[in-house]
PDB file of C-alpha atoms in Angstrom:
ATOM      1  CA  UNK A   1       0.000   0.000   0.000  1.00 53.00           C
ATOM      2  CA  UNK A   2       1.038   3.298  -0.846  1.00 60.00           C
ATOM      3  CA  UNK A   3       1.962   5.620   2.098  1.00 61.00           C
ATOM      4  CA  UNK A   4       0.909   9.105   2.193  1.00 55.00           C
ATOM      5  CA  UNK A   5       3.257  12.065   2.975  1.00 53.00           C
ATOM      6  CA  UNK A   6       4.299  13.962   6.839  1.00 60.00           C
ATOM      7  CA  UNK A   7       1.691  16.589   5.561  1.00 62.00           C
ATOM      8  CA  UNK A   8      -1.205  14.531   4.740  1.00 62.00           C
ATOM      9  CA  UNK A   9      -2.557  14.136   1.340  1.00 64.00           C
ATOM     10  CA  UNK A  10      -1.547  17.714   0.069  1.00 63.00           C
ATOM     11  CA  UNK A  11       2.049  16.199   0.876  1.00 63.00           C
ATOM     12  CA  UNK A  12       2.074  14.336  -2.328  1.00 66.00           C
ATOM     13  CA  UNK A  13       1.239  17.016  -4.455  1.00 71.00           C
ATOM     14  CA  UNK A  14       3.580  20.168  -2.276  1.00 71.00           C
ATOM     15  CA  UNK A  15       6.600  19.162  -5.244  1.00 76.00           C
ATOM     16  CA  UNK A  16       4.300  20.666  -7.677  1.00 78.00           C
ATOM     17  CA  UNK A  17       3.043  23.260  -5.915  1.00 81.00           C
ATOM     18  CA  UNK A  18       6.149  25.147  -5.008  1.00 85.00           C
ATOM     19  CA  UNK A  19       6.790  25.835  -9.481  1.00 88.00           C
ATOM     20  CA  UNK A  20       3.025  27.372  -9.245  1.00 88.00           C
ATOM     21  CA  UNK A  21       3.779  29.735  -5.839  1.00 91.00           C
ATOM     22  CA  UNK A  22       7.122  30.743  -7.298  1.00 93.00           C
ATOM     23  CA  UNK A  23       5.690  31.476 -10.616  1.00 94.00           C
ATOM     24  CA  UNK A  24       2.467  33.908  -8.727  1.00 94.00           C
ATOM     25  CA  UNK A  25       5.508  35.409  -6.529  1.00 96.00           C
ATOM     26  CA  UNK A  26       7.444  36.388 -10.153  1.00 96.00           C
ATOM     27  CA  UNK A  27       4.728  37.470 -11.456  1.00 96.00           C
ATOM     28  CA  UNK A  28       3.364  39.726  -8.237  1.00 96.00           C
ATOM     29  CA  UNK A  29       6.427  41.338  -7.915  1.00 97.00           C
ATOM     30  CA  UNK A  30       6.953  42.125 -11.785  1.00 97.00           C
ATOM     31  CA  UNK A  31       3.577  43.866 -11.552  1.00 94.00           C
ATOM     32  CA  UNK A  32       4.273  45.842  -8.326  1.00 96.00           C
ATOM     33  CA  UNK A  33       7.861  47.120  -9.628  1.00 97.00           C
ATOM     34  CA  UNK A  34       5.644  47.747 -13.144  1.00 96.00           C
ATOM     35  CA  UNK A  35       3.410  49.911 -11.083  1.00 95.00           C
ATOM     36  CA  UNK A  36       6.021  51.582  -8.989  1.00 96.00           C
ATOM     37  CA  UNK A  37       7.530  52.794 -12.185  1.00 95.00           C
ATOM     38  CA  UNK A  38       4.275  54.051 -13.621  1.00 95.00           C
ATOM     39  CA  UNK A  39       3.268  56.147 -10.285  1.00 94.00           C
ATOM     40  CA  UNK A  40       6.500  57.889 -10.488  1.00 90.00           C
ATOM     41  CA  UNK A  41       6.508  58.562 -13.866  1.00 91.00           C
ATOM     42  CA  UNK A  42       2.724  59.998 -13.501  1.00 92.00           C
ATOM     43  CA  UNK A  43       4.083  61.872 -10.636  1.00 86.00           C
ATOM     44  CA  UNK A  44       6.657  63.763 -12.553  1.00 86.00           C
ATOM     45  CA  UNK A  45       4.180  64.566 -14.981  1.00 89.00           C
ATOM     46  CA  UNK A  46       1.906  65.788 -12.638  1.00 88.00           C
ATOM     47  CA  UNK A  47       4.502  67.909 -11.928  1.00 86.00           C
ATOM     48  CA  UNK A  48       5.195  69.535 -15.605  1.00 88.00           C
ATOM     49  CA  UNK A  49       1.372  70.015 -15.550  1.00 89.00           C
ATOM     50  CA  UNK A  50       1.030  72.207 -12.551  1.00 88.00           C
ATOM     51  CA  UNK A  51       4.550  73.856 -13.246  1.00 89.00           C
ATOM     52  CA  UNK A  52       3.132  75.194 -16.844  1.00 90.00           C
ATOM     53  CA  UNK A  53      -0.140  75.930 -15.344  1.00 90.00           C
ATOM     54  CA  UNK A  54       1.613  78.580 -12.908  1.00 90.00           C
ATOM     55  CA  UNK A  55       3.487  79.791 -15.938  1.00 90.00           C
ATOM     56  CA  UNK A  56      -0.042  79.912 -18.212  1.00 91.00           C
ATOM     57  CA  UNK A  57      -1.920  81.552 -15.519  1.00 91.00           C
ATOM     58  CA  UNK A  58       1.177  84.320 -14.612  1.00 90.00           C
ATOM     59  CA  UNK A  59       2.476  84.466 -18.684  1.00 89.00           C
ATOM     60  CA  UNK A  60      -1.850  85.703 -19.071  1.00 86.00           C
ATOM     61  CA  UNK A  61      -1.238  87.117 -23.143  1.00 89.00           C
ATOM     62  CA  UNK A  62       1.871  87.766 -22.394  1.00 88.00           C
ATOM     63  CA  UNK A  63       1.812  91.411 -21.750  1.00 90.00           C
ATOM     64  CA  UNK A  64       1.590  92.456 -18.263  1.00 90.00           C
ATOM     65  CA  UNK A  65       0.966  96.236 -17.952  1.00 88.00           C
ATOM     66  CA  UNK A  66       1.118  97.192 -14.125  1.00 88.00           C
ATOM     67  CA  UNK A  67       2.718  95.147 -11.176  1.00 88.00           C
ATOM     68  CA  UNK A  68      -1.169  95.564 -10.127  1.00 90.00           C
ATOM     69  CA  UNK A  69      -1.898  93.457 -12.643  1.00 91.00           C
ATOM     70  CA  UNK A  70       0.685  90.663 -11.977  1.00 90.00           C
ATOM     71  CA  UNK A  71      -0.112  90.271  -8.362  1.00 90.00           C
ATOM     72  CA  UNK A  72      -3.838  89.955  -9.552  1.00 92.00           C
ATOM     73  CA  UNK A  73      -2.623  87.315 -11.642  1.00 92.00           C
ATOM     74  CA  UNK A  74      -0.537  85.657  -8.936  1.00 90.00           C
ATOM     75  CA  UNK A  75      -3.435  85.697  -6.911  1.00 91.00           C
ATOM     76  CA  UNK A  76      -5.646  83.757  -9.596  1.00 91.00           C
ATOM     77  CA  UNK A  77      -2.991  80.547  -9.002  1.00 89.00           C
ATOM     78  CA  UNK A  78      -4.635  79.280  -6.487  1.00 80.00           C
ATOM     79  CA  UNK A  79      -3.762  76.246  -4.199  1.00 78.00           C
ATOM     80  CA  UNK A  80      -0.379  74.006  -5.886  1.00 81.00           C
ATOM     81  CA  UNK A  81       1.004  70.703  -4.383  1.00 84.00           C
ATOM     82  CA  UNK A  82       4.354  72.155  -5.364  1.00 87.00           C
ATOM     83  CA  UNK A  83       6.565  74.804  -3.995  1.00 89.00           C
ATOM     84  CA  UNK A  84       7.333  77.417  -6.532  1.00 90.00           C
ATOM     85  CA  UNK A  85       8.587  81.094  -7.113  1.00 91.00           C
ATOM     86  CA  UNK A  86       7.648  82.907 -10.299  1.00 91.00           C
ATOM     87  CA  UNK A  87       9.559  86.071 -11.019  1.00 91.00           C
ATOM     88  CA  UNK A  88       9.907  88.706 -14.436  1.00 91.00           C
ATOM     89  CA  UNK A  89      13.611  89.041 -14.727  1.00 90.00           C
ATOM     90  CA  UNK A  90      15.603  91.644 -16.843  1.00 86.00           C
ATOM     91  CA  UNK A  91      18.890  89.570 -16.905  1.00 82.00           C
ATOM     92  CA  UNK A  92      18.908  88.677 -20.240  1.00 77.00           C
ATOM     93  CA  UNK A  93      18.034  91.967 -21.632  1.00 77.00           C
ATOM     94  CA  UNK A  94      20.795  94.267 -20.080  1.00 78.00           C
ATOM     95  CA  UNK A  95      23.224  91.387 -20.558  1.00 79.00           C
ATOM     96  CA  UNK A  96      24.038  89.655 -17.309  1.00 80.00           C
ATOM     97  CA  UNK A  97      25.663  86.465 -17.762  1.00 80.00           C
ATOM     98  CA  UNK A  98      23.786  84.158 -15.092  1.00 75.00           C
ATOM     99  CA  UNK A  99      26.019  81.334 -14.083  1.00 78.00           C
ATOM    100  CA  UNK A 100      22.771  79.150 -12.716  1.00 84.00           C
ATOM    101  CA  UNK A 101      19.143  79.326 -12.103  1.00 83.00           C
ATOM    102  CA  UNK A 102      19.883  80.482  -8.669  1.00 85.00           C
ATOM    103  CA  UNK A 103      21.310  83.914  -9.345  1.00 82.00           C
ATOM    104  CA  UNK A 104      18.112  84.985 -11.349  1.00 86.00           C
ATOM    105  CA  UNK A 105      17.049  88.526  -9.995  1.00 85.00           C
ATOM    106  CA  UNK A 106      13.713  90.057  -9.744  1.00 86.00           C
ATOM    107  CA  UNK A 107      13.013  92.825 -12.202  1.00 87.00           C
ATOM    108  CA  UNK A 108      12.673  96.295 -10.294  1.00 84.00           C
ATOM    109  CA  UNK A 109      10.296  99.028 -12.530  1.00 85.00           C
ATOM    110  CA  UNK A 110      10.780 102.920 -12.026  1.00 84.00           C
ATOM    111  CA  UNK A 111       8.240 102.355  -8.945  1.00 84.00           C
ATOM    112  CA  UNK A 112      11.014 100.372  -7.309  1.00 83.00           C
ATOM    113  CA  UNK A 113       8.595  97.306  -7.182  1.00 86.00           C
ATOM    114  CA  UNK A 114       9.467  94.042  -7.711  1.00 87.00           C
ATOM    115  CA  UNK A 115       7.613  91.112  -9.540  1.00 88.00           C
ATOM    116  CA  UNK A 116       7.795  88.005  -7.962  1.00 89.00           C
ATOM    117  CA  UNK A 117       5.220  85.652  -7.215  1.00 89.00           C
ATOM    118  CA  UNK A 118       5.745  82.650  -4.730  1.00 88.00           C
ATOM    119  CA  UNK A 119       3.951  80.273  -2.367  1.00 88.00           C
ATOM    120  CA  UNK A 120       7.137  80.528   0.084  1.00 85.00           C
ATOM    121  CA  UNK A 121       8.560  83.006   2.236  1.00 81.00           C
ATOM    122  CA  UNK A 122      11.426  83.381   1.916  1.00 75.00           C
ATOM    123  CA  UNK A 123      14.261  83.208   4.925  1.00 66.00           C
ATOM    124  CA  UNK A 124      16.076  86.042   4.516  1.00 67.00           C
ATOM    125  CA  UNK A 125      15.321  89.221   1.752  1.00 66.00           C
ATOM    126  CA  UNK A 126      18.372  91.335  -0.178  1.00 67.00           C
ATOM    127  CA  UNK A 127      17.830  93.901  -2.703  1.00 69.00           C
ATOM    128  CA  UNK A 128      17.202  92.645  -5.822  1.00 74.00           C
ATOM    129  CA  UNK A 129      15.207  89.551  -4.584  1.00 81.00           C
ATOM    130  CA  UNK A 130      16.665  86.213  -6.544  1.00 83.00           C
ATOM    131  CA  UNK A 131      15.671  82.622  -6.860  1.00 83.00           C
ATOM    132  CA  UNK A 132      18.171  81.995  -3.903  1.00 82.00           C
ATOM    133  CA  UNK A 133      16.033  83.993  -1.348  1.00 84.00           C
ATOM    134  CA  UNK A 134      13.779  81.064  -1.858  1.00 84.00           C
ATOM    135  CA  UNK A 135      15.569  77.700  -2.354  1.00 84.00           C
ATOM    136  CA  UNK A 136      19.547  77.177  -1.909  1.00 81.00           C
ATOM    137  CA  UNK A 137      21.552  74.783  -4.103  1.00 82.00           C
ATOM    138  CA  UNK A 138      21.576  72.862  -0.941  1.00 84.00           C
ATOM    139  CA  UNK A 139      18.362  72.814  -0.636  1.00 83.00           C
ATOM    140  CA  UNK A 140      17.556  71.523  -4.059  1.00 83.00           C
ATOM    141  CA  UNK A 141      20.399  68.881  -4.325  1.00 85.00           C
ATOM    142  CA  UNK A 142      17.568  66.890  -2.583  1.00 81.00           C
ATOM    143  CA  UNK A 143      14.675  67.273  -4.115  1.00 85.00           C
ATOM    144  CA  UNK A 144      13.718  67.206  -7.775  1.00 85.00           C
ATOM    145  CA  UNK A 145      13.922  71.087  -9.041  1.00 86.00           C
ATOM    146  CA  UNK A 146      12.027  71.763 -12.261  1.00 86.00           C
ATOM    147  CA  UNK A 147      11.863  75.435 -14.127  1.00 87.00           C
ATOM    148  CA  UNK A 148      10.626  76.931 -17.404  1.00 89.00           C
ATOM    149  CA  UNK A 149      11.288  80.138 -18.827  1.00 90.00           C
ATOM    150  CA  UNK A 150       8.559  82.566 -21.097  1.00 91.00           C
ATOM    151  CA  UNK A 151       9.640  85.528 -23.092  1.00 92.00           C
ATOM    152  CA  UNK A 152       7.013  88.258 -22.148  1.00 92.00           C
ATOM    153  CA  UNK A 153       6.507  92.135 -22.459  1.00 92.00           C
ATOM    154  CA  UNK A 154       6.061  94.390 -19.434  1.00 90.00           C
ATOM    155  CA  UNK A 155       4.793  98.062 -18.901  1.00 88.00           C
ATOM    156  CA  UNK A 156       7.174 100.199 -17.013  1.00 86.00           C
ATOM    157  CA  UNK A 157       6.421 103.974 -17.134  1.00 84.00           C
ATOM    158  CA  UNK A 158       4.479 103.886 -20.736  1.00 86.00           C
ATOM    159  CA  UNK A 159       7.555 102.083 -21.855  1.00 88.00           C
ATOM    160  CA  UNK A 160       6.867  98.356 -23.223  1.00 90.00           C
ATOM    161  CA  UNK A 161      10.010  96.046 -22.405  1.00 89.00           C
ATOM    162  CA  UNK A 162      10.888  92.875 -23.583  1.00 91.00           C
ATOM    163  CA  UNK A 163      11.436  90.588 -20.157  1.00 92.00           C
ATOM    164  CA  UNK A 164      11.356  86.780 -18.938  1.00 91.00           C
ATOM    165  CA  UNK A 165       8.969  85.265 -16.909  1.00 92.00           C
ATOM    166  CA  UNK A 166      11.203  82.512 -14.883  1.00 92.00           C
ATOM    167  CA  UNK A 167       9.211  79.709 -12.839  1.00 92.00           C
ATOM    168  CA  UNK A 168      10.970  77.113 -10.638  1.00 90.00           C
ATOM    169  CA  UNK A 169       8.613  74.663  -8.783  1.00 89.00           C
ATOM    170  CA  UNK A 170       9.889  72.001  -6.210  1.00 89.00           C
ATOM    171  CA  UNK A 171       8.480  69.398  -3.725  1.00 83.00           C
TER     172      UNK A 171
END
């Protein structure tokens, strides 16, 4: 008579079990690293999205006319996931040579009045405000730092300038 395994009758048939669990575990874990992969691409995308819709909302027709106006539009953002600072810069246009995104400045009009447009504070102010007042190359070496930059026009004393609208969003 034929003797039945330790485990009872499942005993007999555990040898071809274990090929069957194996294969489920494989398969399991291909889907779950699949997924991973997938969420954190859709995350950084996410990302893009709500970085350009700052920039749509702030860029407006591309004409801002009063620093009014540009706080008005700053105010339309509305709640972000990200951290982010929005400023009109004049770099380009009178020539600086800006070594990194960090040493951006804030455009000043005749009024003295910056344009900047953030949902930080930042730690410590200098005169003219820059990216750095607001995130550190320390700061970003851990998290994942993503900008854009828009040619726009702005108003300053009935005089029409050509500018750059610079937006850098982090989580």
């Amino acid at each position: 008579m034929l003797e039945k395994g330790f485990i009872g009758p499942i005993g007999d048939d555990l040898p071809s079990l274990i090929p069957v669990l194996l294969g489920l575990v494989i398969f399991f874990s291909t889907f779950t690293i699949t997924f991973n992969a997938f969420d954190q691409r859709n995350t950084e995308f996410k990302t893009d999205i709500d970085l350009m819709r700052i920039a749509r909302v702030l860029q407006s027709n591309s004409y801002i006319y009063s620093h009014d106006k540009f706080n008005e539009l700053c105010n339309e953002i509305g709640t972000v996931k990200l951290r982010y600072v929005a400023m009109i810069t004049s770099d380009a246009v009178e020539g600086k040579k800006v070594g990194n995104i960090f040493d951006i400045e804030a455009f000043r009009d005749s009024g003295n009045l910056e344009y900047i447009c953030s949902n930080t504070s930042p730690p410590s102010v200098h005169t003219p405000a820059a990216i750095s007042d607001y995130i550190t190359v320390q700061q970003a070496s851990g998290t994942k730092l993503v900008s854009r930059l828009y040619p726009i026009v702005a108003e300053d004393d009935k005089v029409v300038k050509p500018l750059h609208l610079v937006v850098v969003a982090w989580q």
